[in-house]
Amino acid sequence: MQRISVIGLGYIGLPTAAMFASHGVKVTGVEINEDICNTINNGGIHIQEPFLADIVRKQVSRGMIKCVTEVKPSEAFLIAVPTPIKQDKTADLSYVVSAGQAVAKVLKPGDLVILESTVPPRCTLDVLLPILEKSRLKAGKDFSLAHCPERVLPGNIIHELKYNDRVIGGINPESAEKSRDLYAAFVKGEMYLTDTITAELCKLMENTYRDVNIALANELARISERLGTNAWDVIKYANKHPRVNIHQPGPGVGGHCLAVDPWFVATAAPDLASIIQLARNTNDFMPSYVAKRVEVLVGPGSKVVVLGCTYKPDVDDLRGSPILDLIKLLGDDYNVTVVDPFVESYNVDVYKAAKKADLIVLGVHHDKFKKINLSKLAEIMNSPVLLDTRNFFSRDKVEQAGFEYHLLGSAKRVKVRAWDTKRKVAASVEKDVRNVLKC
Ligand SMILES: NC(=O)c1ccc[n+]([C@@H]2O[C@H](COP(=O)([O-])OP(=O)(O)OC[C@H]3O[C@@H](n4cnc5c(N)ncnc54)[C@H](O)[C@@H]3O)[C@@H](O)[C@H]2O)c1
């Protein structure tokens, strides 16, 4: 194929367009956002992704990528538009619908349509196919249709687009084969051909597996606190078993994939997806659980410094961050200061922020936090107490620096200066956190 259209030039569409273009396939990029379109046509990019800027600049200047705001006739259409989640936890398919409608207007016999967006099971067959058939062409006979989900990791997209294995679900074998032949322009990983529902569920279940496994770790964290042990040790030793891989607990699950995709499965068969929904709710409860620990440690009215607020470490992405939920929960009851070197509005001096603070909560394990001088921090705080939700700091180092160290998921040495609700002070009475945490 000499020319293709990529619809939606975001985190997935633009790198995909860049890969095709740099491997000899001319790309018409379709992007409804005019500003993005202009940026790309001027050789620039609007997202942060290593190596992408150079490839796009070069391919635009060679005439291999051109961006337009409306779908034009082409031989192949790759749809990579957003599929956000709605309030009721179902998928918002409006972008897929409008992209499909635009393609249907220009579709001609022999064309190939590939849906790359992450979608609920049966979406390709039940939503996109009927829209495309409004062209009066018959899917599988006059045109080919496939779902090929994307599994790349932001920050490593260019490498993973080339070397990751792909699952390609066609509405018939010919659709899957045509899609494989197209991706073969640059993909070096294995390409597995299957049907559309398998491909849809495969993508969703990859993230669901991880979300459920994290929920299991979070449940273990709470069980460990009640039973008086350390979940991180339990996980470390359990994972020495050759067939066990328990994930890590934490203050919750965020981002636009892990916290979203399981709902696409759960809402497709709510009565059957009990584990998936339970896992989602377990992970969503973690910010409340951490807030409860904060209350037990220092109590309302205290000054709390939260380290990190992105949804994962070493990125600037705030989407669905459980730490933002935690900050909201602490709300007006606490004097909260957030320090995050990746987020402009929170990129503040940690030592200034911690002045006279009662508690530090490590929310996100950004590598940069390793450079914090803990002794200096302990000196300027009102009461040097640290709650680590990620097992990021070494207990010994933190304690040597003068802190009282608390670890989410660990009841070892967790005698706390419990909050005395009657006297409204953090009393020095030693209380076992197991008896305090009833949630
Ligand atoms: N970002 C990731 O890491 C990642 C990973 C795997 C899968 N996905 C999935 O890929 C899909 C795309 O995600 P993304 O992160 O690239 O989204 P994005 O928001 O970065 O980009 C999507 C782009 O599509 C454009 N758009 C929306 N409707 C359009 C239309 N009708 N015609 C033309 N352009 C249109 C938007 O303006 C936007 O620029 C989603 O389904 C997402 O779940 C994303």
PDB file of N, CA and C and ligand atoms in Angstrom, residues 6-15 29-34 36 46-47 68-71 79-84 94-100 102 115-119 149-154 157 203 207 256-257 260-261 264 311 317 319, ligand 1:
ATOM      1  N   VAL A   6      -4.453   8.256   8.506  1.00  0.00           N
ATOM      2  CA  VAL A   6      -4.507   7.982   9.944  1.00  0.00           C
ATOM      3  C   VAL A   6      -5.419   9.035  10.558  1.00  0.00           C
ATOM      4  N   ILE A   7      -6.492   8.571  11.203  1.00  0.00           N
ATOM      5  CA  ILE A   7      -7.495   9.504  11.723  1.00  0.00           C
ATOM      6  C   ILE A   7      -7.323   9.653  13.232  1.00  0.00           C
ATOM      7  N   GLY A   8      -6.986  10.866  13.667  1.00  0.00           N
ATOM      8  CA  GLY A   8      -6.692  11.144  15.077  1.00  0.00           C
ATOM      9  C   GLY A   8      -5.184  11.096  15.281  1.00  0.00           C
ATOM     10  N   LEU A   9      -4.565  12.293  15.395  1.00  0.00           N
ATOM     11  CA  LEU A   9      -3.093  12.327  15.488  1.00  0.00           C
ATOM     12  C   LEU A   9      -2.646  12.668  16.905  1.00  0.00           C
ATOM     13  N   GLY A  10      -2.987  11.803  17.858  1.00  0.00           N
ATOM     14  CA  GLY A  10      -2.572  11.989  19.244  1.00  0.00           C
ATOM     15  C   GLY A  10      -1.422  11.076  19.590  1.00  0.00           C
ATOM     16  N   TYR A  11      -1.400  10.624  20.831  1.00  0.00           N
ATOM     17  CA  TYR A  11      -0.301   9.788  21.334  1.00  0.00           C
ATOM     18  C   TYR A  11      -0.109   8.508  20.523  1.00  0.00           C
ATOM     19  N   ILE A  12      -1.218   7.985  19.949  1.00  0.00           N
ATOM     20  CA  ILE A  12      -1.117   6.748  19.171  1.00  0.00           C
ATOM     21  C   ILE A  12      -1.015   7.058  17.678  1.00  0.00           C
ATOM     22  N   GLY A  13      -1.923   7.919  17.192  1.00  0.00           N
ATOM     23  CA  GLY A  13      -1.995   8.163  15.759  1.00  0.00           C
ATOM     24  C   GLY A  13      -0.741   8.806  15.181  1.00  0.00           C
ATOM     25  N   LEU A  14      -0.193   9.814  15.872  1.00  0.00           N
ATOM     26  CA  LEU A  14       0.952  10.524  15.294  1.00  0.00           C
ATOM     27  C   LEU A  14       2.205   9.635  15.200  1.00  0.00           C
ATOM     28  N   PRO A  15       2.577   8.920  16.279  1.00  0.00           N
ATOM     29  CA  PRO A  15       3.730   8.016  16.134  1.00  0.00           C
ATOM     30  C   PRO A  15       3.500   6.928  15.073  1.00  0.00           C
ATOM     31  N   GLY A  29      -2.725  12.527   7.413  1.00  0.00           N
ATOM     32  CA  GLY A  29      -3.204  12.537   8.785  1.00  0.00           C
ATOM     33  C   GLY A  29      -4.479  13.354   8.857  1.00  0.00           C
ATOM     34  N   VAL A  30      -5.500  12.814   9.520  1.00  0.00           N
ATOM     35  CA  VAL A  30      -6.752  13.562   9.668  1.00  0.00           C
ATOM     36  C   VAL A  30      -6.900  13.921  11.139  1.00  0.00           C
ATOM     37  N   GLU A  31      -6.954  15.222  11.415  1.00  0.00           N
ATOM     38  CA  GLU A  31      -7.009  15.672  12.802  1.00  0.00           C
ATOM     39  C   GLU A  31      -8.001  16.822  12.889  1.00  0.00           C
ATOM     40  N   ILE A  32      -9.067  16.626  13.709  1.00  0.00           N
ATOM     41  CA  ILE A  32     -10.110  17.666  13.771  1.00  0.00           C
ATOM     42  C   ILE A  32      -9.629  18.937  14.470  1.00  0.00           C
ATOM     43  N   ASN A  33      -8.603  18.808  15.289  1.00  0.00           N
ATOM     44  CA  ASN A  33      -8.088  19.982  15.990  1.00  0.00           C
ATOM     45  C   ASN A  33      -7.137  20.748  15.051  1.00  0.00           C
ATOM     46  N   GLU A  34      -7.616  21.922  14.605  1.00  0.00           N
ATOM     47  CA  GLU A  34      -6.857  22.676  13.598  1.00  0.00           C
ATOM     48  C   GLU A  34      -5.464  23.074  14.075  1.00  0.00           C
ATOM     49  N   ILE A  36      -3.498  21.479  16.120  1.00  0.00           N
ATOM     50  CA  ILE A  36      -2.604  20.315  16.025  1.00  0.00           C
ATOM     51  C   ILE A  36      -2.209  20.098  14.558  1.00  0.00           C
ATOM     52  N   HIS A  46       2.884  18.091  19.021  1.00  0.00           N
ATOM     53  CA  HIS A  46       2.173  18.675  20.167  1.00  0.00           C
ATOM     54  C   HIS A  46       2.220  17.762  21.379  1.00  0.00           C
ATOM     55  N   ILE A  47       2.900  16.631  21.297  1.00  0.00           N
ATOM     56  CA  ILE A  47       2.986  15.720  22.443  1.00  0.00           C
ATOM     57  C   ILE A  47       4.461  15.467  22.746  1.00  0.00           C
ATOM     58  N   VAL A  68      -4.674  17.009   7.374  1.00  0.00           N
ATOM     59  CA  VAL A  68      -5.886  17.714   6.949  1.00  0.00           C
ATOM     60  C   VAL A  68      -6.933  17.594   8.062  1.00  0.00           C
ATOM     61  N   THR A  69      -8.000  18.373   7.937  1.00  0.00           N
ATOM     62  CA  THR A  69      -9.010  18.315   9.005  1.00  0.00           C
ATOM     63  C   THR A  69     -10.225  17.477   8.616  1.00  0.00           C
ATOM     64  N   GLU A  70     -10.278  17.047   7.354  1.00  0.00           N
ATOM     65  CA  GLU A  70     -11.408  16.198   6.935  1.00  0.00           C
ATOM     66  C   GLU A  70     -10.917  14.964   6.218  1.00  0.00           C
ATOM     67  N   VAL A  71     -11.648  13.862   6.399  1.00  0.00           N
ATOM     68  CA  VAL A  71     -11.240  12.588   5.782  1.00  0.00           C
ATOM     69  C   VAL A  71     -11.353  12.674   4.257  1.00  0.00           C
ATOM     70  N   ILE A  79      -8.045   4.218  12.353  1.00  0.00           N
ATOM     71  CA  ILE A  79      -8.763   5.113  13.269  1.00  0.00           C
ATOM     72  C   ILE A  79      -8.131   5.026  14.662  1.00  0.00           C
ATOM     73  N   ALA A  80      -7.597   6.164  15.142  1.00  0.00           N
ATOM     74  CA  ALA A  80      -6.939   6.191  16.465  1.00  0.00           C
ATOM     75  C   ALA A  80      -7.466   7.387  17.264  1.00  0.00           C
ATOM     76  N   VAL A  81      -8.773   7.424  17.409  1.00  0.00           N
ATOM     77  CA  VAL A  81      -9.419   8.536  18.126  1.00  0.00           C
ATOM     78  C   VAL A  81      -9.662   8.150  19.587  1.00  0.00           C
ATOM     79  N   PRO A  82      -9.928   9.129  20.464  1.00  0.00           N
ATOM     80  CA  PRO A  82     -10.090   8.808  21.891  1.00  0.00           C
ATOM     81  C   PRO A  82     -11.338   7.966  22.166  1.00  0.00           C
ATOM     82  N   THR A  83     -11.279   7.175  23.235  1.00  0.00           N
ATOM     83  CA  THR A  83     -12.447   6.419  23.711  1.00  0.00           C
ATOM     84  C   THR A  83     -12.513   6.577  25.236  1.00  0.00           C
ATOM     85  N   PRO A  84     -12.874   7.782  25.683  1.00  0.00           N
ATOM     86  CA  PRO A  84     -12.912   8.029  27.142  1.00  0.00           C
ATOM     87  C   PRO A  84     -14.057   7.280  27.815  1.00  0.00           C
ATOM     88  N   SER A  94     -18.459   8.332  20.924  1.00  0.00           N
ATOM     89  CA  SER A  94     -18.856   9.373  19.974  1.00  0.00           C
ATOM     90  C   SER A  94     -17.739   9.704  18.972  1.00  0.00           C
ATOM     91  N   TYR A  95     -16.469   9.617  19.419  1.00  0.00           N
ATOM     92  CA  TYR A  95     -15.356   9.921  18.493  1.00  0.00           C
ATOM     93  C   TYR A  95     -15.219   8.821  17.435  1.00  0.00           C
ATOM     94  N   VAL A  96     -15.418   7.575  17.870  1.00  0.00           N
ATOM     95  CA  VAL A  96     -15.344   6.445  16.933  1.00  0.00           C
ATOM     96  C   VAL A  96     -16.486   6.560  15.919  1.00  0.00           C
ATOM     97  N   VAL A  97     -17.662   6.925  16.426  1.00  0.00           N
ATOM     98  CA  VAL A  97     -18.826   7.053  15.548  1.00  0.00           C
ATOM     99  C   VAL A  97     -18.583   8.148  14.504  1.00  0.00           C
ATOM    100  N   SER A  98     -18.105   9.321  14.953  1.00  0.00           N
ATOM    101  CA  SER A  98     -17.950  10.404  13.960  1.00  0.00           C
ATOM    102  C   SER A  98     -16.804  10.109  12.990  1.00  0.00           C
ATOM    103  N   ALA A  99     -15.747   9.443  13.447  1.00  0.00           N
ATOM    104  CA  ALA A  99     -14.661   9.064  12.520  1.00  0.00           C
ATOM    105  C   ALA A  99     -15.207   8.052  11.507  1.00  0.00           C
ATOM    106  N   GLY A 100     -16.009   7.086  11.986  1.00  0.00           N
ATOM    107  CA  GLY A 100     -16.595   6.075  11.090  1.00  0.00           C
ATOM    108  C   GLY A 100     -17.501   6.714  10.048  1.00  0.00           C
ATOM    109  N   ALA A 102     -17.333   9.714   8.879  1.00  0.00           N
ATOM    110  CA  ALA A 102     -16.515  10.454   7.902  1.00  0.00           C
ATOM    111  C   ALA A 102     -15.867   9.488   6.902  1.00  0.00           C
ATOM    112  N   LEU A 115      -9.544  -0.265  13.048  1.00  0.00           N
ATOM    113  CA  LEU A 115      -9.836   0.484  14.276  1.00  0.00           C
ATOM    114  C   LEU A 115      -8.729   0.165  15.281  1.00  0.00           C
ATOM    115  N   GLU A 116      -7.962   1.203  15.638  1.00  0.00           N
ATOM    116  CA  GLU A 116      -6.867   1.004  16.611  1.00  0.00           C
ATOM    117  C   GLU A 116      -7.278   1.410  18.023  1.00  0.00           C
ATOM    118  N   SER A 117      -8.287   2.274  18.140  1.00  0.00           N
ATOM    119  CA  SER A 117      -8.707   2.747  19.471  1.00  0.00           C
ATOM    120  C   SER A 117      -9.092   1.571  20.354  1.00  0.00           C
ATOM    121  N   THR A 118      -8.899   1.738  21.664  1.00  0.00           N
ATOM    122  CA  THR A 118      -9.330   0.719  22.630  1.00  0.00           C
ATOM    123  C   THR A 118     -10.844   0.809  22.781  1.00  0.00           C
ATOM    124  N   VAL A 119     -11.535  -0.282  22.492  1.00  0.00           N
ATOM    125  CA  VAL A 119     -13.008  -0.224  22.476  1.00  0.00           C
ATOM    126  C   VAL A 119     -13.618  -1.389  23.250  1.00  0.00           C
ATOM    127  N   PRO A 149      -5.691  -3.424  18.245  1.00  0.00           N
ATOM    128  CA  PRO A 149      -5.466  -2.555  19.405  1.00  0.00           C
ATOM    129  C   PRO A 149      -4.003  -2.217  19.597  1.00  0.00           C
ATOM    130  N   GLU A 150      -3.786  -1.084  20.225  1.00  0.00           N
ATOM    131  CA  GLU A 150      -2.418  -0.612  20.456  1.00  0.00           C
ATOM    132  C   GLU A 150      -2.012  -0.891  21.894  1.00  0.00           C
ATOM    133  N   ARG A 151      -0.769  -1.358  22.095  1.00  0.00           N
ATOM    134  CA  ARG A 151      -0.326  -1.717  23.464  1.00  0.00           C
ATOM    135  C   ARG A 151       0.966  -1.010  23.853  1.00  0.00           C
ATOM    136  N   VAL A 152       1.283   0.076  23.155  1.00  0.00           N
ATOM    137  CA  VAL A 152       2.568   0.740  23.414  1.00  0.00           C
ATOM    138  C   VAL A 152       2.582   1.493  24.751  1.00  0.00           C
ATOM    139  N   LEU A 153       3.785   1.712  25.251  1.00  0.00           N
ATOM    140  CA  LEU A 153       3.978   2.429  26.509  1.00  0.00           C
ATOM    141  C   LEU A 153       4.481   3.842  26.198  1.00  0.00           C
ATOM    142  N   PRO A 154       3.726   4.879  26.595  1.00  0.00           N
ATOM    143  CA  PRO A 154       4.222   6.239  26.362  1.00  0.00           C
ATOM    144  C   PRO A 154       5.636   6.391  26.923  1.00  0.00           C
ATOM    145  N   ILE A 157       7.316   4.675  22.778  1.00  0.00           N
ATOM    146  CA  ILE A 157       6.368   4.310  21.712  1.00  0.00           C
ATOM    147  C   ILE A 157       7.064   3.915  20.406  1.00  0.00           C
ATOM    148  N   LYS A 203      -6.985  -6.958  24.322  1.00  0.00           N
ATOM    149  CA  LYS A 203      -6.437  -5.670  24.784  1.00  0.00           C
ATOM    150  C   LYS A 203      -7.010  -5.304  26.166  1.00  0.00           C
ATOM    151  N   ASN A 207      -5.040  -5.191  30.452  1.00  0.00           N
ATOM    152  CA  ASN A 207      -5.065  -4.166  31.497  1.00  0.00           C
ATOM    153  C   ASN A 207      -5.916  -4.586  32.689  1.00  0.00           C
ATOM    154  N   HIS A 256      -5.109   6.489  31.993  1.00  0.00           N
ATOM    155  CA  HIS A 256      -6.219   6.403  31.049  1.00  0.00           C
ATOM    156  C   HIS A 256      -6.443   4.978  30.558  1.00  0.00           C
ATOM    157  N   CYS A 257      -5.687   4.002  31.082  1.00  0.00           N
ATOM    158  CA  CYS A 257      -5.855   2.620  30.592  1.00  0.00           C
ATOM    159  C   CYS A 257      -6.315   1.684  31.707  1.00  0.00           C
ATOM    160  N   VAL A 260      -9.535   2.397  33.392  1.00  0.00           N
ATOM    161  CA  VAL A 260     -10.658   2.588  32.467  1.00  0.00           C
ATOM    162  C   VAL A 260     -11.054   1.282  31.773  1.00  0.00           C
ATOM    163  N   ASP A 261     -10.065   0.611  31.175  1.00  0.00           N
ATOM    164  CA  ASP A 261     -10.371  -0.552  30.323  1.00  0.00           C
ATOM    165  C   ASP A 261     -11.180  -1.641  31.033  1.00  0.00           C
ATOM    166  N   PHE A 264     -14.820  -1.332  30.542  1.00  0.00           N
ATOM    167  CA  PHE A 264     -15.365  -1.675  29.216  1.00  0.00           C
ATOM    168  C   PHE A 264     -15.778  -3.149  29.174  1.00  0.00           C
ATOM    169  N   TYR A 311      -0.119  10.225  37.871  1.00  0.00           N
ATOM    170  CA  TYR A 311      -0.706   8.886  38.059  1.00  0.00           C
ATOM    171  C   TYR A 311       0.357   7.800  38.099  1.00  0.00           C
ATOM    172  N   ASP A 317       1.904  13.229  33.615  1.00  0.00           N
ATOM    173  CA  ASP A 317       0.514  12.906  33.307  1.00  0.00           C
ATOM    174  C   ASP A 317      -0.336  12.794  34.585  1.00  0.00           C
ATOM    175  N   ARG A 319      -3.743  12.334  34.513  1.00  0.00           N
ATOM    176  CA  ARG A 319      -5.057  11.735  34.240  1.00  0.00           C
ATOM    177  C   ARG A 319      -5.416  10.614  35.219  1.00  0.00           C
TER     178      ARG A 319
HETATM  179  N1  LIG B   1      -2.035   6.885  24.802  1.00  0.00           N
HETATM  180  C1  LIG B   1      -1.763   5.622  25.071  1.00  0.00           C
HETATM  181  O1  LIG B   1      -0.800   5.315  25.755  1.00  0.00           O
HETATM  182  C2  LIG B   1      -2.633   4.522  24.533  1.00  0.00           C
HETATM  183  C3  LIG B   1      -2.166   3.216  24.581  1.00  0.00           C
HETATM  184  C4  LIG B   1      -2.939   2.199  24.050  1.00  0.00           C
HETATM  185  C5  LIG B   1      -4.180   2.510  23.496  1.00  0.00           C
HETATM  186  N2  LIG B   1      -4.626   3.789  23.472  1.00  0.00           N
HETATM  187  C6  LIG B   1      -5.930   4.061  22.869  1.00  0.00           C
HETATM  188  O2  LIG B   1      -5.738   4.695  21.610  1.00  0.00           O
HETATM  189  C7  LIG B   1      -6.823   5.600  21.347  1.00  0.00           C
HETATM  190  C8  LIG B   1      -6.260   6.980  21.073  1.00  0.00           C
HETATM  191  O3  LIG B   1      -5.629   7.427  22.255  1.00  0.00           O
HETATM  192  P1  LIG B   1      -4.608   8.655  22.254  1.00  0.00           P
HETATM  193  O4  LIG B   1      -3.894   8.594  23.550  1.00  0.00           O
HETATM  194  O5  LIG B   1      -3.817   8.683  20.982  1.00  0.00           O
HETATM  195  O6  LIG B   1      -5.642   9.875  22.240  1.00  0.00           O
HETATM  196  P2  LIG B   1      -5.286  11.410  22.042  1.00  0.00           P
HETATM  197  O7  LIG B   1      -6.352  12.169  22.704  1.00  0.00           O
HETATM  198  O8  LIG B   1      -3.858  11.673  22.356  1.00  0.00           O
HETATM  199  O9  LIG B   1      -5.428  11.613  20.447  1.00  0.00           O
HETATM  200  C9  LIG B   1      -6.609  11.440  19.742  1.00  0.00           C
HETATM  201  C10 LIG B   1      -6.723  12.520  18.672  1.00  0.00           C
HETATM  202  O10 LIG B   1      -7.865  12.262  17.871  1.00  0.00           O
HETATM  203  C11 LIG B   1      -8.429  13.515  17.472  1.00  0.00           C
HETATM  204  N3  LIG B   1      -9.799  13.264  17.022  1.00  0.00           N
HETATM  205  C12 LIG B   1     -10.889  13.022  17.786  1.00  0.00           C
HETATM  206  N4  LIG B   1     -11.949  12.778  16.974  1.00  0.00           N
HETATM  207  C13 LIG B   1     -11.513  12.860  15.704  1.00  0.00           C
HETATM  208  C14 LIG B   1     -12.131  12.696  14.427  1.00  0.00           C
HETATM  209  N5  LIG B   1     -13.404  12.375  14.321  1.00  0.00           N
HETATM  210  N6  LIG B   1     -11.380  12.873  13.333  1.00  0.00           N
HETATM  211  C15 LIG B   1     -10.077  13.189  13.430  1.00  0.00           C
HETATM  212  N7  LIG B   1      -9.422  13.349  14.611  1.00  0.00           N
HETATM  213  C16 LIG B   1     -10.138  13.178  15.729  1.00  0.00           C
HETATM  214  C17 LIG B   1      -8.295  14.365  18.724  1.00  0.00           C
HETATM  215  O11 LIG B   1      -8.347  15.735  18.397  1.00  0.00           O
HETATM  216  C18 LIG B   1      -6.927  13.936  19.248  1.00  0.00           C
HETATM  217  O12 LIG B   1      -5.882  14.775  18.771  1.00  0.00           O
HETATM  218  C19 LIG B   1      -7.730   5.525  22.583  1.00  0.00           C
HETATM  219  O13 LIG B   1      -8.749   4.582  22.346  1.00  0.00           O
HETATM  220  C20 LIG B   1      -6.807   5.014  23.669  1.00  0.00           C
HETATM  221  O14 LIG B   1      -7.508   4.329  24.676  1.00  0.00           O
HETATM  222  C21 LIG B   1      -3.875   4.804  23.955  1.00  0.00           C
END
